[in-house]
Amino acid sequence: MGSLEEAIKQKEFKDPYNKLVVNLLFTHSYMVSAQNGILKPFDLSPEQYNVLRILRGQNGVPTTVSSIQDRMLNKMSNASRLVDKLKAKELVERRECPSDRRQVDILITEKGLQILNDLHIHMEGFNNQVINLSEEEVILMNNLLDKLRG
Amino acid sequence: MGSLEEAIKQKEFKDPYNKLVVNLLFTHSYMVSAQNGILKPFDLSPEQYNVLRILRGQNGVPTTVSSIQDRMLNKMSNASRLVDKLKAKELVERRECPSDRRQVDILITEKGLQILNDLHIHMEGFNNQVINLSEEEVILMNNLLDKLRG
DNA sequence: TGATGTTAAATGTATATACACGTATTAGTG
DNA sequence: CACTAATACGTGTATATACATTTAACATCA
């Protein structure tokens, strides 16, 4: 793959900030494509996978749709319809919340936990094959990304 | 915004690689949202904006649709329809290529160049407001992103 | 209490995307 | 030249996304 300039056949960027914007968009596409390759046989989109992991992290404590929305990676996407999709595949369960009937409690099912389990080994390999960085570099990059957002 | 863990209300990640995947997805969403805020009044999507910049970089030399496709940030999107949209807004021009009638030459119009010019000042501010990093950190991050992809 | 406002979730809708497939043109080969 | 393969671009289609609007339930306070 090499440098970004090579990958998208651009001679040079006006300044490093401009390059960073393009670089993040491009690297995102690179990672999502790779992730899709793993998730597709399991019929999951990246955000669906993410929501399942959020629910697993709850350790059986129900979560509302709006709480899922808050924690989703893409703030603009639609948690309600996404949960619908997961429910159709029987990976999550919905329960009307007794204390507030506007809310809906969402729980991951056994089948949902199983699919995450089946995915685990593939995702481990993903890290090694797709992210060509040492652990120190990964930590550094995480710090830079956190700082970037202010 | 602070750390990723805080932003998506996750206690901790299994390992830094896992965090990096999530961090890139999340930061991407953060940047695209901000970029959209600038581009929306101009009725452009981020990838449309990118294609206009590719065409401007050609300095009047026509480019084919497949060359645009190769240089797009999202490799899976559809250059043909995207060019259609830009043509409908009169920001690009299409010409049948005389030497190979399969190909279509694409050129940016005066109106397209003008819109990029109008956008320029907004995008300058974008860098300062949205990317909270020093120039040294930006350069470091670019190098890490280039290395990440191998 | 009831009028008003606020929140949670669902829905409507236009557009974007992923990916397979179709069609026309050129290249290559016996 | 005829035949096959490769290429460039367009189109079809199911799904995803962005964003506005709607509906129902709850909260507040005169």
Tab-separated table of C-alpha atoms (C1' of nucleotides) in Angstrom:
chain	number	residue	atom	x	y	z
A	1	MET	CA	0.000	0.000	0.000
A	2	GLY	CA	2.797	2.464	0.908
A	3	SER	CA	2.257	6.176	1.324
A	4	LEU	CA	-1.054	7.877	0.880
A	5	GLU	CA	0.297	9.958	-1.996
A	6	GLU	CA	1.098	6.785	-3.873
A	7	ALA	CA	-2.177	5.084	-3.014
A	8	ILE	CA	-4.374	7.856	-4.334
A	9	LYS	CA	-1.871	9.090	-6.941
A	10	GLN	CA	-1.561	12.565	-5.559
A	11	LYS	CA	1.789	14.312	-5.833
A	12	GLU	CA	1.669	16.162	-2.553
A	13	PHE	CA	-0.654	17.883	-0.106
A	14	LYS	CA	-0.859	21.586	0.641
A	15	ASP	CA	-0.056	20.970	4.302
A	16	PRO	CA	0.037	18.086	6.789
A	17	TYR	CA	-3.424	18.935	8.168
A	18	ASN	CA	-4.999	18.522	4.769
A	19	LYS	CA	-3.172	15.258	4.331
A	20	LEU	CA	-4.362	14.060	7.720
A	21	VAL	CA	-8.017	14.589	6.825
A	22	VAL	CA	-7.619	12.624	3.612
A	23	ASN	CA	-5.447	10.028	5.345
A	24	LEU	CA	-8.067	9.362	8.005
A	25	LEU	CA	-10.851	9.030	5.454
A	26	PHE	CA	-8.719	6.702	3.348
A	27	THR	CA	-7.501	4.569	6.229
A	28	HIS	CA	-11.048	4.307	7.520
A	29	SER	CA	-12.188	2.950	4.176
A	30	TYR	CA	-9.251	0.514	4.186
A	31	MET	CA	-10.172	-0.805	7.627
A	32	VAL	CA	-13.900	-0.981	7.065
A	33	SER	CA	-13.388	-2.919	3.847
A	34	ALA	CA	-11.192	-5.418	5.662
A	35	GLN	CA	-13.642	-5.677	8.553
A	36	ASN	CA	-16.515	-6.172	6.137
A	37	GLY	CA	-14.697	-9.133	4.658
A	38	ILE	CA	-14.760	-10.803	8.055
A	39	LEU	CA	-18.283	-9.769	9.026
A	40	LYS	CA	-20.019	-10.491	5.754
A	41	PRO	CA	-20.115	-14.293	6.143
A	42	PHE	CA	-21.812	-13.625	9.483
A	43	ASP	CA	-24.278	-11.228	7.862
A	44	LEU	CA	-23.337	-8.328	10.132
A	45	SER	CA	-22.458	-4.718	9.322
A	46	PRO	CA	-19.619	-3.089	11.313
A	47	GLU	CA	-22.073	-1.030	13.340
A	48	GLN	CA	-24.259	-4.056	14.057
A	49	TYR	CA	-21.144	-5.842	15.305
A	50	ASN	CA	-20.349	-2.851	17.468
A	51	VAL	CA	-23.840	-2.792	18.982
A	52	LEU	CA	-23.610	-6.478	19.821
A	53	ARG	CA	-20.346	-5.801	21.647
A	54	ILE	CA	-21.939	-2.913	23.523
A	55	LEU	CA	-24.718	-5.232	24.647
A	56	ARG	CA	-22.312	-7.987	25.643
A	57	GLY	CA	-20.447	-5.429	27.737
A	58	GLN	CA	-23.618	-4.891	29.733
A	59	ASN	CA	-23.297	-8.373	31.264
A	60	GLY	CA	-26.997	-9.001	31.223
A	61	VAL	CA	-28.086	-5.540	32.347
A	62	PRO	CA	-30.640	-4.242	29.830
A	63	THR	CA	-29.861	-1.096	27.829
A	64	THR	CA	-32.247	1.321	26.199
A	65	VAL	CA	-32.224	2.237	22.526
A	66	SER	CA	-31.103	5.789	23.256
A	67	SER	CA	-28.210	4.568	25.371
A	68	ILE	CA	-27.117	2.419	22.434
A	69	GLN	CA	-27.463	5.426	20.163
A	70	ASP	CA	-25.175	7.456	22.442
A	71	ARG	CA	-22.521	4.794	22.378
A	72	MET	CA	-22.618	4.023	18.691
A	73	LEU	CA	-19.617	4.969	16.618
A	74	ASN	CA	-21.662	6.736	14.019
A	75	LYS	CA	-23.811	9.166	15.951
A	76	MET	CA	-26.108	9.863	13.033
A	77	SER	CA	-27.152	6.344	12.298
A	78	ASN	CA	-30.398	4.923	13.484
A	79	ALA	CA	-30.266	2.715	16.546
A	80	SER	CA	-33.933	1.871	16.352
A	81	ARG	CA	-33.789	0.303	12.912
A	82	LEU	CA	-30.437	-1.269	13.626
A	83	VAL	CA	-31.864	-3.039	16.654
A	84	ASP	CA	-34.751	-4.154	14.453
A	85	LYS	CA	-32.306	-5.865	12.133
A	86	LEU	CA	-30.555	-7.604	15.007
A	87	LYS	CA	-33.890	-8.705	16.420
A	88	ALA	CA	-34.931	-10.133	13.059
A	89	LYS	CA	-31.789	-12.285	13.218
A	90	GLU	CA	-32.658	-13.200	16.824
A	91	LEU	CA	-29.390	-11.751	18.115
A	92	VAL	CA	-31.106	-9.352	20.508
A	93	GLU	CA	-34.325	-9.274	22.483
A	94	ARG	CA	-36.582	-6.307	23.177
A	95	ARG	CA	-38.621	-5.756	26.328
A	96	GLU	CA	-40.884	-2.893	27.198
A	97	CYS	CA	-39.407	-1.124	30.181
A	98	PRO	CA	-41.874	-1.389	33.109
A	99	SER	CA	-40.808	1.805	34.875
A	100	ASP	CA	-41.043	3.972	31.757
A	101	ARG	CA	-43.148	2.662	28.956
A	102	ARG	CA	-41.515	4.962	26.409
A	103	GLN	CA	-38.291	3.069	26.765
A	104	VAL	CA	-37.395	-0.305	25.369
A	105	ASP	CA	-34.878	-2.556	27.072
A	106	ILE	CA	-32.509	-4.351	24.757
A	107	LEU	CA	-30.627	-7.529	25.662
A	108	ILE	CA	-28.236	-9.695	23.694
A	109	THR	CA	-29.442	-13.283	23.224
A	110	GLU	CA	-27.509	-16.523	23.549
A	111	LYS	CA	-27.348	-16.631	19.775
A	112	GLY	CA	-25.903	-13.109	19.768
A	113	LEU	CA	-23.252	-14.068	22.293
A	114	GLN	CA	-22.446	-17.144	20.253
A	115	ILE	CA	-21.905	-15.182	17.056
A	116	LEU	CA	-19.533	-12.812	18.883
A	117	ASN	CA	-17.702	-15.844	20.181
A	118	ASP	CA	-17.431	-17.323	16.693
A	119	LEU	CA	-16.148	-14.003	15.392
A	120	HIS	CA	-13.502	-13.623	18.069
A	121	ILE	CA	-10.777	-15.680	16.435
A	122	HIS	CA	-11.232	-13.936	13.108
A	123	MET	CA	-11.002	-10.530	14.721
A	124	GLU	CA	-7.789	-11.462	16.505
A	125	GLY	CA	-6.182	-12.212	13.151
A	126	PHE	CA	-7.595	-8.990	11.793
A	127	ASN	CA	-5.477	-6.952	14.195
A	128	ASN	CA	-2.268	-8.615	13.131
A	129	GLN	CA	-2.915	-8.651	9.418
A	130	VAL	CA	-4.593	-5.307	8.919
A	131	ILE	CA	-2.824	-3.094	11.460
A	132	ASN	CA	0.830	-3.094	10.555
A	133	LEU	CA	1.990	-1.344	13.725
A	134	SER	CA	3.823	-2.317	16.896
A	135	GLU	CA	1.940	-2.181	20.165
A	136	GLU	CA	3.848	0.979	21.149
A	137	GLU	CA	2.824	2.657	17.912
A	138	VAL	CA	-0.782	1.600	18.423
A	139	ILE	CA	-0.831	3.140	21.890
A	140	LEU	CA	0.740	6.329	20.559
A	141	MET	CA	-1.843	6.515	17.815
A	142	ASN	CA	-4.703	6.023	20.267
A	143	ASN	CA	-3.382	8.941	22.313
A	144	LEU	CA	-3.095	11.130	19.236
A	145	LEU	CA	-6.629	10.273	18.116
A	146	ASP	CA	-8.004	11.055	21.572
A	147	LYS	CA	-6.156	14.369	21.579
A	148	LEU	CA	-7.220	15.196	18.008
A	149	ARG	CA	-10.866	15.349	19.052
A	150	GLY	CA	-10.049	17.862	21.766
B	1	MET	CA	-14.749	15.196	23.982
B	2	GLY	CA	-11.839	13.639	25.939
B	3	SER	CA	-10.908	10.004	25.751
B	4	LEU	CA	-12.653	7.471	23.604
B	5	GLU	CA	-13.669	5.437	26.638
B	6	GLU	CA	-15.532	8.444	27.992
B	7	ALA	CA	-17.082	9.369	24.658
B	8	ILE	CA	-18.646	5.976	24.068
B	9	LYS	CA	-19.026	5.087	27.739
B	10	GLN	CA	-16.891	2.011	27.606
B	11	LYS	CA	-14.820	1.143	30.668
B	12	GLU	CA	-11.794	-0.250	28.863
B	13	PHE	CA	-10.708	-2.176	25.791
B	14	LYS	CA	-9.313	-5.681	25.678
B	15	ASP	CA	-6.113	-4.444	24.054
B	16	PRO	CA	-4.801	-1.319	22.288
B	17	TYR	CA	-5.398	-2.827	18.834
B	18	ASN	CA	-9.085	-3.242	19.529
B	19	LYS	CA	-9.234	0.285	20.821
B	20	LEU	CA	-7.490	1.568	17.707
B	21	VAL	CA	-10.084	0.030	15.404
B	22	VAL	CA	-12.909	1.611	17.365
B	23	ASN	CA	-10.976	4.859	17.739
B	24	LEU	CA	-10.486	5.191	13.994
B	25	LEU	CA	-14.135	4.499	13.264
B	26	PHE	CA	-15.202	6.992	15.904
B	27	THR	CA	-12.763	9.714	14.886
B	28	HIS	CA	-13.768	9.240	11.278
B	29	SER	CA	-17.384	9.834	12.200
B	30	TYR	CA	-16.357	12.900	14.206
B	31	MET	CA	-14.463	14.380	11.266
B	32	VAL	CA	-17.018	13.561	8.606
B	33	SER	CA	-19.765	15.157	10.681
B	34	ALA	CA	-17.738	18.321	11.033
B	35	GLN	CA	-16.855	18.329	7.340
B	36	ASN	CA	-20.496	17.798	6.426
B	37	GLY	CA	-21.404	20.909	8.377
B	38	ILE	CA	-19.145	22.925	6.096
B	39	LEU	CA	-20.054	21.179	2.858
B	40	LYS	CA	-23.803	21.032	3.316
B	41	PRO	CA	-24.492	24.707	2.519
B	42	PHE	CA	-22.599	24.070	-0.726
B	43	ASP	CA	-24.651	20.952	-1.425
B	44	LEU	CA	-21.619	18.678	-1.633
B	45	SER	CA	-20.881	15.331	-0.006
B	46	PRO	CA	-17.339	14.713	1.283
B	47	GLU	CA	-16.557	12.386	-1.601
B	48	GLN	CA	-17.936	14.848	-4.157
B	49	TYR	CA	-15.673	17.483	-2.640
B	50	ASN	CA	-12.763	15.078	-2.892
B	51	VAL	CA	-13.460	14.349	-6.563
B	52	LEU	CA	-13.576	18.060	-7.351
B	53	ARG	CA	-10.171	18.444	-5.736
B	54	ILE	CA	-8.823	15.519	-7.749
B	55	LEU	CA	-10.037	17.188	-10.926
B	56	ARG	CA	-8.601	20.570	-9.954
B	57	GLY	CA	-5.259	18.846	-9.367
B	58	GLN	CA	-5.279	17.803	-13.010
B	59	ASN	CA	-4.741	21.427	-14.098
B	60	GLY	CA	-6.959	21.119	-17.122
B	61	VAL	CA	-5.805	17.653	-18.199
B	62	PRO	CA	-8.897	15.445	-18.599
B	63	THR	CA	-9.285	12.372	-16.392
B	64	THR	CA	-11.308	9.224	-17.009
B	65	VAL	CA	-13.986	7.889	-14.721
B	66	SER	CA	-11.925	4.841	-13.797
B	67	SER	CA	-8.958	7.017	-12.881
B	68	ILE	CA	-11.229	8.971	-10.560
B	69	GLN	CA	-12.487	5.703	-9.111
B	70	ASP	CA	-8.888	4.610	-8.378
B	71	ARG	CA	-8.158	7.827	-6.565
B	72	MET	CA	-11.340	8.064	-4.566
B	73	LEU	CA	-11.110	7.652	-0.824
B	74	ASN	CA	-13.881	5.126	-0.682
B	75	LYS	CA	-12.925	2.492	-3.217
B	76	MET	CA	-16.326	0.881	-3.244
B	77	SER	CA	-18.370	3.907	-4.081
B	78	ASN	CA	-19.575	4.621	-7.548
B	79	ALA	CA	-17.599	7.157	-9.542
B	80	SER	CA	-19.991	7.023	-12.471
B	81	ARG	CA	-23.034	8.156	-10.521
B	82	LEU	CA	-21.002	10.593	-8.458
B	83	VAL	CA	-19.810	12.307	-11.635
B	84	ASP	CA	-23.428	12.381	-12.789
B	85	LYS	CA	-24.360	14.348	-9.695
B	86	LEU	CA	-21.530	16.804	-10.205
B	87	LYS	CA	-22.507	17.216	-13.841
B	88	ALA	CA	-26.116	17.916	-12.868
B	89	LYS	CA	-24.784	20.770	-10.742
B	90	GLU	CA	-22.614	21.904	-13.679
B	91	LEU	CA	-19.435	21.474	-11.630
B	92	VAL	CA	-17.866	19.044	-14.111
B	93	GLU	CA	-18.051	18.416	-17.833
B	94	ARG	CA	-18.018	15.091	-19.660
B	95	ARG	CA	-16.495	14.428	-23.090
B	96	GLU	CA	-16.333	11.222	-25.025
B	97	CYS	CA	-12.683	10.290	-25.357
B	98	PRO	CA	-11.786	10.287	-29.087
B	99	SER	CA	-8.979	7.734	-28.867
B	100	ASP	CA	-11.019	5.166	-26.910
B	101	ARG	CA	-14.736	5.472	-27.154
B	102	ARG	CA	-15.248	3.379	-24.026
B	103	GLN	CA	-13.703	6.111	-21.921
B	104	VAL	CA	-15.207	9.399	-20.840
B	105	ASP	CA	-13.024	12.409	-20.136
B	106	ILE	CA	-14.008	14.430	-17.095
B	107	LEU	CA	-13.051	18.053	-16.523
B	108	ILE	CA	-13.829	20.484	-13.738
B	109	THR	CA	-15.755	23.572	-14.884
B	110	GLU	CA	-15.235	27.207	-13.952
B	111	LYS	CA	-18.188	26.877	-11.617
B	112	GLY	CA	-16.523	23.861	-10.008
B	113	LEU	CA	-13.286	25.754	-9.491
B	114	GLN	CA	-15.239	28.670	-8.058
B	115	ILE	CA	-17.002	26.502	-5.480
B	116	LEU	CA	-13.649	25.060	-4.355
B	117	ASN	CA	-12.357	28.589	-4.039
B	118	ASP	CA	-15.353	29.636	-1.962
B	119	LEU	CA	-14.855	26.593	0.252
B	120	HIS	CA	-11.172	27.222	0.826
B	121	ILE	CA	-11.479	29.670	3.711
B	122	HIS	CA	-13.963	27.450	5.523
B	123	MET	CA	-11.698	24.448	5.195
B	124	GLU	CA	-8.741	26.378	6.589
B	125	GLY	CA	-10.725	27.066	9.732
B	126	PHE	CA	-11.762	23.423	9.821
B	127	ASN	CA	-8.177	22.314	10.340
B	128	ASN	CA	-7.677	24.581	13.319
B	129	GLN	CA	-10.987	23.958	14.992
B	130	VAL	CA	-11.465	20.264	14.374
B	131	ILE	CA	-7.924	18.904	14.541
B	132	ASN	CA	-6.612	19.690	17.984
B	133	LEU	CA	-3.018	18.684	17.258
B	134	SER	CA	0.267	20.493	16.702
B	135	GLU	CA	1.857	20.306	13.285
B	136	GLU	CA	4.489	17.881	14.603
B	137	GLU	CA	1.769	15.602	15.931
B	138	VAL	CA	-0.091	15.778	12.624
B	139	ILE	CA	3.024	14.737	10.727
B	140	LEU	CA	3.629	11.889	13.163
B	141	MET	CA	0.071	10.722	12.768
B	142	ASN	CA	0.310	10.794	8.983
B	143	ASN	CA	3.386	8.599	9.180
B	144	LEU	CA	1.659	6.167	11.519
B	145	LEU	CA	-1.404	5.964	9.270
B	146	ASP	CA	0.770	5.309	6.224
B	147	LYS	CA	2.623	2.590	8.111
B	148	LEU	CA	-0.591	1.079	9.484
B	149	ARG	CA	-1.747	0.165	5.984
B	150	GLY	CA	1.506	-1.645	5.368
C	1	DT	C1'	-56.193	18.878	37.161
C	2	DG	C1'	-54.882	20.145	32.609
C	3	DA	C1'	-52.029	22.808	29.472
C	4	DT	C1'	-47.438	22.749	27.927
C	5	DG	C1'	-43.106	20.997	27.334
C	6	DT	C1'	-39.776	17.198	27.090
C	7	DT	C1'	-38.110	12.740	26.183
C	8	DA	C1'	-37.910	7.892	23.888
C	9	DA	C1'	-38.585	5.510	20.107
C	10	DA	C1'	-40.394	4.794	15.550
C	11	DT	C1'	-41.204	6.227	10.938
C	12	DG	C1'	-40.856	8.844	6.375
C	13	DT	C1'	-38.016	10.044	2.782
C	14	DA	C1'	-34.336	11.381	-0.102
C	15	DT	C1'	-29.859	10.166	-0.973
C	16	DA	C1'	-25.630	7.200	-0.680
C	17	DT	C1'	-23.433	2.942	-0.747
C	18	DA	C1'	-22.030	-2.022	-1.836
C	19	DC	C1'	-21.917	-5.100	-5.101
C	20	DA	C1'	-23.550	-7.764	-9.016
C	21	DC	C1'	-24.567	-7.507	-13.640
C	22	DG	C1'	-25.089	-5.548	-18.399
C	23	DT	C1'	-23.394	-3.295	-22.614
C	24	DA	C1'	-20.292	-1.350	-25.684
C	25	DT	C1'	-15.586	-1.043	-27.194
C	26	DT	C1'	-10.952	-2.378	-27.643
C	27	DA	C1'	-7.043	-5.847	-27.341
C	28	DG	C1'	-5.094	-10.146	-28.213
C	29	DT	C1'	-4.584	-14.617	-30.429
C	30	DG	C1'	-5.097	-18.584	-33.424
D	1	DC	C1'	-10.421	-12.250	-39.965
D	2	DA	C1'	-13.178	-14.550	-36.343
D	3	DC	C1'	-13.207	-15.559	-31.610
D	4	DT	C1'	-12.315	-14.756	-26.911
D	5	DA	C1'	-10.855	-11.956	-23.244
D	6	DA	C1'	-10.302	-7.713	-21.042
D	7	DT	C1'	-11.624	-3.006	-20.155
D	8	DA	C1'	-14.608	1.216	-19.325
D	9	DC	C1'	-18.575	2.685	-18.033
D	10	DG	C1'	-23.405	2.433	-16.845
D	11	DT	C1'	-27.452	0.375	-14.416
D	12	DG	C1'	-30.298	-2.442	-11.048
D	13	DT	C1'	-31.212	-3.334	-6.540
D	14	DA	C1'	-31.096	-4.104	-1.714
D	15	DT	C1'	-29.492	-1.946	2.158
D	16	DA	C1'	-27.601	1.975	4.889
D	17	DT	C1'	-27.447	6.626	6.110
D	18	DA	C1'	-28.792	11.548	7.299
D	19	DC	C1'	-32.079	14.131	8.963
D	20	DA	C1'	-36.893	15.666	9.764
D	21	DT	C1'	-41.170	14.483	11.573
D	22	DT	C1'	-44.513	11.827	14.304
D	23	DT	C1'	-46.448	9.404	18.192
D	24	DA	C1'	-46.725	8.049	22.730
D	25	DA	C1'	-45.431	8.488	27.545
D	26	DC	C1'	-43.794	11.104	31.134
D	27	DA	C1'	-42.641	15.695	33.690
D	28	DT	C1'	-43.614	20.300	35.261
D	29	DC	C1'	-46.170	23.739	37.194
D	30	DA	C1'	-49.832	27.313	37.103
